[in-house]
Short mmCIF file of C-alpha atoms in Angstrom, two decimals:
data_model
loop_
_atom_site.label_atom_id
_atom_site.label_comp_id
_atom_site.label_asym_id
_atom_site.label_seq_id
_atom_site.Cartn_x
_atom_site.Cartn_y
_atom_site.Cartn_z
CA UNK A 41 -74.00 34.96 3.56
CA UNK A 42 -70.75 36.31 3.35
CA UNK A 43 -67.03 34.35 3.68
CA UNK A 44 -66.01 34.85 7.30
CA UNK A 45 -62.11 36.08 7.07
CA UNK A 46 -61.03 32.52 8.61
CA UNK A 47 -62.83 31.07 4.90
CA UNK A 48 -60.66 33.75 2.75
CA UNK A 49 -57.56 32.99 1.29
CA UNK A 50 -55.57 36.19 0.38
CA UNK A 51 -54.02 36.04 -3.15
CA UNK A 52 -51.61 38.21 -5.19
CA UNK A 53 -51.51 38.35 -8.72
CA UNK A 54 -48.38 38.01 -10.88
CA UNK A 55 -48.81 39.26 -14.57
CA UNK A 56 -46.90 37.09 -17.24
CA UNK A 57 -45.82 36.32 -20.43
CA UNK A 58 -47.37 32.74 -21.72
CA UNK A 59 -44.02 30.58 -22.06
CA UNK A 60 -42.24 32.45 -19.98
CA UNK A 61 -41.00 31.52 -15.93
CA UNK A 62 -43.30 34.24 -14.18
CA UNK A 63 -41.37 34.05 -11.16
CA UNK A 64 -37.69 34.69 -12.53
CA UNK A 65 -35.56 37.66 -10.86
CA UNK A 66 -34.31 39.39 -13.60
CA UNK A 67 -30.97 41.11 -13.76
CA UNK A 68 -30.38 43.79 -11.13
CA UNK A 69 -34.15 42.72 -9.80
CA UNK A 70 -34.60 42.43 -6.04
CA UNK A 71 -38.22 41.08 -5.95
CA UNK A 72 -41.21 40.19 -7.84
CA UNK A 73 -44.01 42.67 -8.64
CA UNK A 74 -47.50 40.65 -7.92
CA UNK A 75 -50.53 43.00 -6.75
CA UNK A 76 -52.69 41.88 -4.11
CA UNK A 77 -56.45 42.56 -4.88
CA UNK A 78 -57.79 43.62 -1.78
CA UNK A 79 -55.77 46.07 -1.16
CA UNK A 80 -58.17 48.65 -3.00
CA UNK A 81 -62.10 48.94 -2.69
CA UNK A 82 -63.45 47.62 -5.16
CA UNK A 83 -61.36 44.48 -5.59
CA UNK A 84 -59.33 44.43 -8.21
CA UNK A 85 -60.50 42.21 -11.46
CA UNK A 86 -58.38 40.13 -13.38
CA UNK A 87 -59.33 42.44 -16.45
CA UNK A 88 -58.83 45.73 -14.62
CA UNK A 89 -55.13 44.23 -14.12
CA UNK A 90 -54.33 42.55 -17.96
CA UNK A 91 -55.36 46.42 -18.96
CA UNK A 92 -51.91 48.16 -17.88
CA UNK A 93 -49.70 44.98 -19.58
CA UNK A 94 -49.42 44.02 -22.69
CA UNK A 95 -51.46 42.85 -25.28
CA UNK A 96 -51.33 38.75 -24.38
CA UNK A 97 -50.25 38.77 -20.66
CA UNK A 98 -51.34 36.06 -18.15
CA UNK A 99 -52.01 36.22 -14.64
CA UNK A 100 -50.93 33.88 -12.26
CA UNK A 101 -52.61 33.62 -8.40
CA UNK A 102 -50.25 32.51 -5.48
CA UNK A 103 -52.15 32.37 -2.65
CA UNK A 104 -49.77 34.29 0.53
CA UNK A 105 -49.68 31.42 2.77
CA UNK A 106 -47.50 28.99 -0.30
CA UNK A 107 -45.48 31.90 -0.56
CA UNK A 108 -44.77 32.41 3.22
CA UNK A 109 -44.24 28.67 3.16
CA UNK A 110 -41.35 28.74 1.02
CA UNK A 111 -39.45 31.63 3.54
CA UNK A 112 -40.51 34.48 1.40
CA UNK A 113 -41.74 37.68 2.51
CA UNK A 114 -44.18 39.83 0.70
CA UNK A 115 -43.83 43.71 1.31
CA UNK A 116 -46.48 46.11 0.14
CA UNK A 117 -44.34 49.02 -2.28
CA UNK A 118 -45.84 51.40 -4.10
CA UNK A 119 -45.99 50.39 -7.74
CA UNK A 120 -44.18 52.22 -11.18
CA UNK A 121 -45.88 56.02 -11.91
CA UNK A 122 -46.83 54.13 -15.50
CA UNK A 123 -49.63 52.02 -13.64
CA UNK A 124 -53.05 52.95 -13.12
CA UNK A 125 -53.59 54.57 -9.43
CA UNK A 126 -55.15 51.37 -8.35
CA UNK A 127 -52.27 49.22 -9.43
CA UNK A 128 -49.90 51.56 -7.85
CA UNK A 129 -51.81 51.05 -4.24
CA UNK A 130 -52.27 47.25 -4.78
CA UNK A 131 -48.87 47.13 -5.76
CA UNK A 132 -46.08 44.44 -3.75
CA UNK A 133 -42.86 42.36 -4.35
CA UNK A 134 -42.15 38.91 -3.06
CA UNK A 135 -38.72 38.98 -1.62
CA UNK A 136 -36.37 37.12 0.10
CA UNK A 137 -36.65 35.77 3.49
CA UNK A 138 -34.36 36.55 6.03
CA UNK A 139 -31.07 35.74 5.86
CA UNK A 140 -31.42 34.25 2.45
CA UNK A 141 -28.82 34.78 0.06
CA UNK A 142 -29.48 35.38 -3.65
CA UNK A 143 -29.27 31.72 -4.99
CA UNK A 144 -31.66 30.73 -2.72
CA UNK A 145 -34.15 32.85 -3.30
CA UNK A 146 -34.48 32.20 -7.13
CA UNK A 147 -34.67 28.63 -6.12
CA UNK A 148 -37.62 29.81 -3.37
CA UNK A 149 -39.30 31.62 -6.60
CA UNK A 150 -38.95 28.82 -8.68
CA UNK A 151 -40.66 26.80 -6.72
CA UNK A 152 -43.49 28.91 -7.06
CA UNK A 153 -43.80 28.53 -10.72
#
């Protein structure tokens, strides 16, 4: 029997460095790239994922609902032309809520970590 959609959680997927704060703006940055499995058919697999990123990368699951809890919004963009068509279309980037102002929104991400 299958999950009924009140049983699913949706997910996205951040790829990081091990060692390294995976949900850190960067200079110039105005969101963080995560990809959201479902949004292709198949699902996308962890491995299908680690296969566009370097050698070593992690990936990291947040489920939606924890980041919607800490006023973020996630917004569906189409990915870089360097990832695989599949990555492109699963592509998103957590941003700020709104009305929230830089500072708080890396201390929104870092509470994700």
């Amino acid at each position: 029997m299958s999950d009924s959609p009140e049983r699913m959680v949706a997910v996205v997927v951040r790829v990081a460095s091990p060692g390294v704060p995976a949900f850190q703006l960067r200079k110039g940055e105005q969101g963080i790239s995560v990809f959201d499995p479902a949004a292709v058919d198949p699902l996308l697999s962890e491995d299908e994922i680690l296969a566009a990123f370097r050698p070593g990368s992690v990936v990291i699951y947040r489920s939606v609902a924890v980041i919607e809890e800490h006023g973020l919004q996630l917004e569906h963009t189409p990915g870089a032309e360097s990832l695989p068509e599949r990555l492109r279309i699963a592509h998103c980037e957590i941003g700020p809520g709104v009305g929230m102002d830089r500072p708080a929104f890396k201390v929104a991400l870092r509470n994700l970590e």
